[in-house]
Amino acid sequence: MNKQSFSTRIINTGFQKNDAHGAITLPIYRNAAFEFSDSETIAAAFQSKITAHTYSRISNPSVANFEQKIKAASGAESVIALSSGMAAITNAFFAIAYAGCNIVSSPRLFGNTFSFFKSTLSAFGVEVRFVDANDLQQITDAIDENTCAFFAELITNPHMEVADLTEISKILKAKNVPMIIDTTLVPWCAFDAKKAGVDVEIVSTTKYISGGATSTGGVIVDYGTYDWSANKKLATLNKPENLSLFSFKLRSEIVRNLGAYMPPDTAYMHGLGLETLEVRYEQMSRTAYELAQHFSTHPKVVRAGYPKLDTSPYKAVSDAMFTGNPGAMFTFNLATKADCYRFMDRLKIIRRATNLFDNKTLVIHPESTIYSTFPPQLKKIIGIEDTLIRFSAGLENVEDLKQDIESALEFI
Ligand SMILES: Cc1ncc(COP(=O)(O)O)c(C=O)c1O
């Protein structure tokens, strides 16, 4: 990575000096098809003999520009942008998983990711082995010769658990298993994924990066650190020099066949959002920490969840892995589910909505919404409590938010 700071690097990547009108942000290429001067040239483009955009389900200049910016932010070798965070997760696993393989994963997952593993992937003969990501022995024991990846969320949503990726990485390296982590909750300005041993990152760009919940999007970030020739599905591919077997499989087959590449309008907005990510993240995560700390001693709050709190069992690992504050999500446990509803219904500034890292502060009761379709035994496995409320800190003034929460707590 070069020496420029995080935001400078992003802002100066993809800058077009030769635009016909001198536009300082790449205009949106909102078109499906690209024209070629002759038959030889279009054939060469399809056969990857020249680099050119042919069709926007496969690649597009606006999306390529956004991918370059993500490369600058992360320092990764290859990035591919999809239409949502879930599209990034599903495309990544369709690239590496095959009937008879298994994935070792924490069950502490965002609801749709858990459902994808448990219902969708299992129908294709892929086994997902759920382990406690804080128990290194369990991880070691679950891995065998058919394990095609270890997967976890960087900070689990909504439990706020933090696994020690550096320690897990040692096991995975010894067993030659790639580490794929959903890092949606903490961006690169506060977390160095490559240093922690992450081979592939999945990020829902819907969250911080979209710049205020402007649209859904996701990226698969490949650090090029894993030799995928150990994966039976990828080993025999004849790949070009500049891509890993994984990214080659994604680009040349999976993404174009599944048809969930990022739309150009989304790429434009998420590219702009990325330019202001660092300043927004700093304020949102400072607010999350301050609110979690302030209300952790409130008599009506049974427990406040945030990895940097002294009461969190994950404080030491969080302090070691993250610079600054660990994310803009925090949680409260109240005494009962009825108290959660009573409290949420009295909030005036904070909005009841399911998203994270909007400019607006959001609140949700995960058990009765995101996880409502799961039967009680699965909620138990995933670790979903009906007394938990999840907050996502926005950009409003922290004192106004404190007042809003304080007033609503009086009603329980
Ligand atoms: C941690 C995490 N990963 C992935 C996703 C899925 O992202 P998207 O909604 O962009 O598909 C979410 C959505 O809330 C999430 O919280």
Coordinates of C-alpha atoms and ligand atoms in Angstrom, one line a residue:
M1 CA 0.0 0.0 0.0
N2 CA 1.4 3.5 -0.8
K3 CA 2.0 6.1 1.8
Q4 CA -1.0 8.4 1.1
S5 CA -3.6 8.4 3.8
F6 CA -6.8 6.4 3.5
S7 CA -9.2 9.1 2.2
T8 CA -6.6 10.7 0.0
R9 CA -5.9 7.4 -1.7
I10 CA -9.6 6.8 -2.3
I11 CA -10.3 10.3 -3.6
N12 CA -7.4 10.2 -6.0
T13 CA -8.2 6.8 -7.4
G14 CA -10.2 6.6 -10.6
F15 CA -9.8 10.4 -11.3
Q16 CA -10.2 11.0 -15.0
K17 CA -7.9 13.7 -16.3
N18 CA -9.0 13.2 -20.0
D19 CA -12.8 13.6 -19.7
A20 CA -14.2 15.5 -22.7
H21 CA -15.8 18.1 -20.4
G22 CA -13.3 18.0 -17.6
A23 CA -15.7 16.3 -15.2
I24 CA -13.9 15.6 -12.0
T25 CA -16.1 12.5 -11.1
L26 CA -16.5 9.8 -13.6
P27 CA -19.9 10.2 -15.3
I28 CA -22.3 7.2 -15.0
Y29 CA -22.1 4.7 -17.9
R30 CA -25.8 3.8 -17.7
N31 CA -25.8 1.5 -20.7
A32 CA -26.1 -2.2 -21.2
A33 CA -24.0 -2.7 -24.4
F34 CA -20.7 -1.5 -25.9
E35 CA -20.0 -1.1 -29.6
F36 CA -16.9 -2.4 -31.4
S37 CA -15.3 -1.1 -34.7
D38 CA -15.1 -4.6 -36.3
S39 CA -15.8 -8.3 -35.8
E40 CA -12.1 -9.1 -35.0
T41 CA -12.1 -6.6 -32.1
I42 CA -15.4 -7.8 -30.6
A43 CA -14.2 -11.4 -30.8
A44 CA -10.9 -10.4 -29.2
A45 CA -12.8 -8.8 -26.4
F46 CA -15.0 -11.9 -25.8
Q47 CA -11.9 -14.1 -25.9
S48 CA -10.1 -11.8 -23.3
K49 CA -7.3 -11.1 -25.8
I50 CA -8.0 -7.4 -25.2
T51 CA -9.4 -5.7 -22.1
A52 CA -12.7 -4.0 -23.0
H53 CA -16.3 -3.8 -21.7
T54 CA -18.8 -5.8 -23.7
Y55 CA -22.0 -6.0 -21.6
S56 CA -22.9 -4.4 -18.3
R57 CA -23.8 -7.7 -16.6
I58 CA -20.2 -8.7 -17.0
S59 CA -18.3 -5.4 -16.5
N60 CA -19.0 -1.7 -16.8
P61 CA -16.7 1.4 -16.6
S62 CA -18.6 3.0 -13.6
V63 CA -18.5 -0.3 -11.7
A64 CA -14.8 -0.8 -12.6
N65 CA -14.1 2.7 -11.3
F66 CA -15.7 1.8 -8.0
E67 CA -13.8 -1.5 -7.8
Q68 CA -10.5 0.4 -8.3
K69 CA -11.5 2.7 -5.4
I70 CA -12.2 -0.3 -3.2
K71 CA -8.8 -1.7 -4.2
A72 CA -7.2 1.6 -3.1
A73 CA -9.1 1.5 0.2
S74 CA -8.2 -2.2 1.0
G75 CA -4.9 -2.8 -0.7
A76 CA -6.4 -6.0 -2.2
E77 CA -5.3 -7.7 -5.4
S78 CA -8.7 -8.0 -6.9
V79 CA -12.3 -6.7 -6.2
I80 CA -15.6 -7.5 -7.7
A81 CA -18.8 -5.5 -7.0
L82 CA -22.2 -7.0 -6.7
S83 CA -25.8 -5.8 -6.4
S84 CA -26.0 -6.4 -2.6
G85 CA -24.1 -7.8 0.4
M86 CA -26.0 -11.1 0.0
A87 CA -25.1 -11.2 -3.7
A88 CA -21.4 -10.9 -2.6
I89 CA -21.8 -13.7 -0.1
T90 CA -23.7 -16.1 -2.4
N91 CA -21.4 -15.5 -5.4
A92 CA -18.3 -16.0 -3.3
F93 CA -19.6 -19.4 -2.0
F94 CA -20.9 -20.6 -5.4
A95 CA -17.4 -20.0 -6.7
I96 CA -15.7 -22.4 -4.2
A97 CA -18.3 -24.8 -2.8
Y98 CA -19.1 -28.1 -4.4
A99 CA -21.3 -31.2 -3.4
G100 CA -19.4 -33.0 -0.7
C101 CA -17.4 -30.1 0.6
N102 CA -18.0 -28.3 3.9
I103 CA -17.7 -24.8 5.3
V104 CA -16.7 -24.2 8.9
S105 CA -18.6 -21.2 10.2
S106 CA -19.7 -19.5 13.4
P107 CA -23.5 -19.7 13.7
R108 CA -23.6 -16.1 15.0
L109 CA -24.6 -14.7 11.6
F110 CA -26.8 -12.1 10.0
G111 CA -30.2 -13.9 9.4
N112 CA -30.0 -14.2 5.6
T113 CA -26.4 -15.5 5.6
F114 CA -27.5 -18.2 8.1
S115 CA -30.5 -19.1 5.9
F116 CA -28.3 -19.2 2.8
F117 CA -25.9 -21.7 4.6
K118 CA -28.7 -23.7 6.2
S119 CA -31.3 -23.9 3.4
T120 CA -29.9 -22.8 0.0
L121 CA -26.3 -24.2 0.1
S122 CA -27.3 -27.5 1.8
A123 CA -29.7 -28.3 -1.1
F124 CA -26.5 -28.4 -3.3
G125 CA -24.8 -31.0 -1.0
V126 CA -22.7 -28.5 0.9
E127 CA -22.4 -29.0 4.6
V128 CA -22.0 -26.1 6.9
R129 CA -20.3 -27.0 10.2
F130 CA -21.2 -24.6 12.9
V131 CA -18.6 -24.0 15.6
D132 CA -17.9 -21.5 18.4
A133 CA -15.4 -19.1 16.7
N134 CA -13.9 -18.4 20.1
D135 CA -13.1 -22.0 20.7
L136 CA -9.9 -22.7 18.6
Q137 CA -10.1 -26.5 19.4
Q138 CA -13.6 -26.7 17.9
I139 CA -12.4 -25.0 14.7
T140 CA -9.4 -27.3 14.5
D141 CA -11.6 -30.4 15.0
A142 CA -14.2 -29.4 12.5
I143 CA -11.7 -29.0 9.6
D144 CA -11.1 -32.0 7.3
E145 CA -9.8 -32.6 3.8
N146 CA -13.2 -31.4 2.3
T147 CA -13.2 -28.1 4.1
C148 CA -13.3 -25.3 1.5
A149 CA -13.4 -22.3 3.8
F150 CA -13.7 -20.9 7.3
F151 CA -16.3 -18.1 7.6
A152 CA -17.3 -15.6 10.3
E153 CA -18.5 -12.1 10.8
L154 CA -15.8 -9.6 12.0
I155 CA -18.2 -8.4 14.8
T156 CA -21.2 -10.6 14.9
N157 CA -24.6 -9.0 14.1
P158 CA -26.4 -8.5 16.5
H159 CA -24.5 -10.4 19.3
M160 CA -21.3 -8.2 19.1
E161 CA -18.9 -11.1 19.5
V162 CA -15.3 -10.7 18.2
A163 CA -13.3 -13.7 17.3
D164 CA -9.5 -13.6 17.4
L165 CA -8.7 -13.8 13.7
T166 CA -5.0 -13.7 14.2
E167 CA -5.1 -16.9 16.3
I168 CA -7.7 -18.6 13.9
S169 CA -5.5 -17.7 11.0
K170 CA -2.6 -19.8 12.4
I171 CA -4.8 -22.9 12.5
L172 CA -6.2 -22.2 9.0
K173 CA -2.7 -21.7 7.5
A174 CA -1.5 -25.0 9.1
K175 CA -4.5 -26.8 7.6
N176 CA -4.4 -24.9 4.3
V177 CA -8.0 -23.5 4.6
P178 CA -8.9 -20.0 3.4
M179 CA -10.3 -17.4 5.8
I180 CA -13.4 -15.6 4.4
I181 CA -14.7 -12.9 6.7
D182 CA -17.8 -10.6 6.4
T183 CA -16.2 -7.3 7.5
T184 CA -19.3 -5.2 6.9
L185 CA -19.2 -3.8 10.5
V186 CA -15.7 -2.2 10.5
P187 CA -14.2 -0.6 7.4
W188 CA -10.5 -0.6 6.3
C189 CA -9.7 2.7 8.0
A190 CA -10.1 0.9 11.4
F191 CA -9.2 -2.7 10.5
D192 CA -6.3 -4.1 8.5
A193 CA -7.9 -7.4 7.2
K194 CA -4.8 -8.6 5.4
K195 CA -2.7 -8.2 8.6
A196 CA -5.3 -10.2 10.5
G197 CA -4.9 -13.1 8.0
V198 CA -8.1 -12.6 6.1
D199 CA -7.8 -14.1 2.5
V200 CA -11.2 -12.9 1.2
E201 CA -13.5 -10.2 2.6
I202 CA -17.2 -9.8 2.0
V203 CA -18.6 -6.3 2.6
S204 CA -22.2 -5.1 2.3
T205 CA -21.5 -1.7 0.8
T206 CA -25.2 -0.9 1.5
K207 CA -24.0 0.1 5.0
Y208 CA -21.2 2.7 5.6
I209 CA -20.0 2.8 2.0
S210 CA -23.3 3.8 0.2
G211 CA -23.1 7.2 1.8
G212 CA -26.5 7.2 3.6
A213 CA -28.4 4.1 2.6
T214 CA -28.6 5.3 -1.0
S215 CA -28.9 1.7 -2.5
T216 CA -27.8 -1.9 -1.9
G217 CA -24.4 -3.2 -2.9
G218 CA -21.6 -5.5 -2.0
V219 CA -18.0 -6.3 -2.8
I220 CA -15.8 -9.4 -2.7
V221 CA -12.3 -8.4 -1.8
D222 CA -9.6 -10.9 -2.7
Y223 CA -6.1 -10.3 -1.1
G224 CA -4.5 -12.9 -3.3
T225 CA -3.0 -14.6 -0.2
Y226 CA -4.5 -18.1 -0.6
D227 CA -3.4 -20.7 -3.2
W228 CA -6.7 -22.0 -4.4
S229 CA -5.2 -25.0 -6.2
A230 CA -6.1 -27.0 -3.0
N231 CA -9.8 -26.5 -4.0
K232 CA -11.0 -29.4 -6.2
K233 CA -13.4 -27.2 -8.1
L234 CA -10.7 -24.6 -8.9
A235 CA -7.5 -26.6 -9.2
T236 CA -7.8 -27.4 -13.0
L237 CA -8.7 -23.9 -14.2
N238 CA -6.3 -22.2 -16.7
K239 CA -6.2 -18.7 -15.2
P240 CA -4.4 -15.6 -16.2
E241 CA -1.4 -14.2 -14.3
N242 CA -3.2 -11.3 -12.6
L243 CA -6.1 -13.1 -10.9
S244 CA -6.3 -15.8 -8.3
L245 CA -8.2 -19.0 -9.2
F246 CA -11.0 -17.8 -7.0
S247 CA -11.3 -14.3 -8.6
F248 CA -10.9 -15.8 -12.1
K249 CA -13.8 -18.3 -11.4
L250 CA -15.9 -15.4 -10.1
R251 CA -15.2 -13.1 -13.1
S252 CA -15.3 -15.7 -15.9
E253 CA -18.2 -17.7 -14.8
I254 CA -20.1 -17.2 -11.5
V255 CA -20.9 -13.5 -11.6
R256 CA -21.9 -13.4 -15.2
N257 CA -24.1 -16.6 -14.8
L258 CA -25.8 -15.6 -11.6
G259 CA -26.4 -12.0 -13.0
A260 CA -26.1 -10.0 -9.9
Y261 CA -23.3 -7.6 -10.9
M262 CA -23.5 -4.1 -9.4
P263 CA -25.6 -1.6 -11.4
P264 CA -23.7 1.5 -12.6
D265 CA -25.9 4.0 -10.7
T266 CA -25.1 2.1 -7.5
A267 CA -21.4 2.2 -8.3
Y268 CA -21.5 5.9 -8.8
M269 CA -23.2 6.5 -5.4
H270 CA -21.1 4.0 -3.5
G271 CA -18.0 5.5 -5.1
L272 CA -19.0 9.0 -3.7
G273 CA -19.9 7.4 -0.4
L274 CA -16.5 5.8 -0.2
E275 CA -14.8 9.2 -0.5
T276 CA -16.5 10.4 2.8
L277 CA -16.4 7.0 4.6
E278 CA -13.5 7.8 7.0
V279 CA -15.1 11.0 8.4
R280 CA -18.6 9.5 8.7
Y281 CA -17.2 6.3 10.3
E282 CA -15.2 8.2 12.8
Q283 CA -18.2 10.2 14.0
M284 CA -20.7 7.3 13.9
S285 CA -18.4 4.9 15.8
R286 CA -17.6 7.7 18.4
T287 CA -21.3 8.2 18.9
A288 CA -21.9 4.4 19.2
Y289 CA -19.2 4.1 21.9
E290 CA -20.4 7.2 23.8
L291 CA -24.0 6.0 23.9
A292 CA -23.2 2.4 24.8
Q293 CA -20.9 3.6 27.6
H294 CA -23.3 6.3 28.9
F295 CA -26.3 3.9 29.1
S296 CA -24.3 0.8 30.3
T297 CA -24.9 2.0 33.9
H298 CA -28.6 3.1 33.4
P299 CA -30.9 1.2 35.8
K300 CA -33.3 0.2 33.0
V301 CA -30.6 -1.2 30.8
V302 CA -29.8 -4.7 31.8
R303 CA -26.7 -4.9 29.5
A304 CA -25.2 -2.6 26.9
G305 CA -23.2 -4.4 24.1
Y306 CA -20.2 -2.8 22.4
P307 CA -16.8 -4.5 22.1
K308 CA -14.8 -1.6 23.6
L309 CA -16.8 -1.5 26.8
D310 CA -14.9 -2.8 29.9
T311 CA -17.8 -5.2 30.5
S312 CA -17.4 -6.8 27.0
P313 CA -15.6 -10.2 27.1
Y314 CA -14.2 -9.2 23.6
K315 CA -12.5 -6.0 24.7
A316 CA -8.9 -7.3 24.6
V317 CA -9.2 -8.8 21.2
S318 CA -11.2 -5.8 19.9
D319 CA -8.6 -3.4 21.2
A320 CA -5.8 -5.4 19.5
M321 CA -7.5 -5.8 16.2
F322 CA -9.1 -2.4 15.6
T323 CA -7.7 1.1 15.5
G324 CA -10.2 3.7 16.8
N325 CA -13.7 2.5 17.7
P326 CA -15.0 -0.9 16.7
G327 CA -18.0 0.0 14.6
A328 CA -21.2 2.0 14.9
M329 CA -23.5 -0.8 16.0
F330 CA -24.3 -1.3 19.7
T331 CA -27.0 -3.1 21.6
F332 CA -29.1 -2.9 24.8
N333 CA -30.7 -5.8 26.6
L334 CA -33.8 -4.7 28.5
A335 CA -35.7 -6.7 31.1
T336 CA -38.4 -8.1 28.7
K337 CA -39.5 -8.1 25.1
A338 CA -42.5 -5.9 26.1
D339 CA -40.0 -3.3 27.5
C340 CA -38.1 -3.4 24.2
Y341 CA -41.3 -2.5 22.3
R342 CA -42.4 0.1 24.8
F343 CA -39.0 1.8 24.6
M344 CA -38.7 1.7 20.8
D345 CA -42.2 3.1 20.3
R346 CA -41.3 6.2 22.4
L347 CA -38.2 7.1 20.4
K348 CA -38.6 10.4 18.5
I349 CA -35.3 10.9 16.6
I350 CA -34.2 7.4 16.3
R351 CA -36.1 5.5 13.6
R352 CA -37.4 1.9 13.6
A353 CA -35.8 0.4 10.5
T354 CA -33.7 -2.5 9.4
N355 CA -30.4 -1.3 8.2
L356 CA -26.9 -0.4 9.5
F357 CA -24.8 2.8 9.2
D358 CA -27.4 5.1 7.5
N359 CA -26.8 8.8 8.3
K360 CA -29.8 8.4 10.5
T361 CA -29.7 6.5 13.8
L362 CA -31.7 3.3 13.5
V363 CA -33.1 0.8 16.0
I364 CA -34.6 -2.7 15.6
H365 CA -35.7 -5.6 17.7
P366 CA -34.0 -8.5 15.7
E367 CA -35.8 -11.4 17.2
S368 CA -39.3 -10.3 16.0
T369 CA -38.1 -9.0 12.6
I370 CA -34.9 -10.2 10.9
Y371 CA -35.0 -13.6 12.7
S372 CA -38.8 -13.9 13.0
T373 CA -39.1 -16.7 10.5
F374 CA -36.6 -18.9 12.4
P375 CA -38.0 -21.6 14.8
P376 CA -37.1 -21.2 18.5
Q377 CA -34.3 -23.9 18.3
L378 CA -32.6 -22.1 15.4
K379 CA -32.9 -18.8 17.2
K380 CA -31.1 -20.5 20.1
I381 CA -28.3 -21.8 17.8
I382 CA -27.8 -18.4 16.2
G383 CA -27.9 -16.7 19.6
I384 CA -30.9 -14.4 19.2
E385 CA -32.5 -13.1 22.4
D386 CA -35.9 -11.5 22.6
T387 CA -34.7 -8.9 25.1
L388 CA -32.1 -7.4 22.7
I389 CA -32.4 -4.2 20.8
R390 CA -29.9 -3.3 18.1
F391 CA -28.9 0.3 17.4
S392 CA -27.0 1.7 14.4
A393 CA -25.5 5.1 15.3
G394 CA -26.0 7.9 12.7
L395 CA -24.7 11.4 12.3
E396 CA -27.1 13.3 14.5
N397 CA -25.7 15.2 17.5
V398 CA -24.9 12.7 20.2
E399 CA -26.5 14.8 23.0
D400 CA -29.8 14.8 21.0
L401 CA -29.6 11.0 20.7
K402 CA -28.9 10.7 24.5
Q403 CA -31.9 12.8 25.3
D404 CA -34.1 10.7 22.9
I405 CA -33.0 7.4 24.5
E406 CA -33.2 8.8 28.1
S407 CA -36.8 10.0 27.5
A408 CA -37.9 6.7 26.0
L409 CA -36.4 4.7 28.8
E410 CA -38.6 6.6 31.3
F411 CA -41.6 4.8 29.8
I412 CA -40.5 1.3 30.9
Ligands
LIG1 C1 -23.1 -8.3 8.6 C2 -24.0 -8.3 7.4 N1 -23.6 -8.9 6.3 C3 -24.3 -8.9 5.1 C4 -25.5 -8.3 5.1 C5 -26.3 -8.3 3.8 O1 -26.1 -7.1 3.1 P1 -27.2 -6.6 2.0 O2 -28.4 -6.2 2.8 O3 -26.5 -5.5 1.3 O4 -27.5 -7.7 1.1 C6 -26.0 -7.6 6.2 C7 -27.3 -6.8 6.1 O5 -27.8 -6.3 7.0 C8 -25.2 -7.6 7.3 O6 -25.6 -6.9 8.4

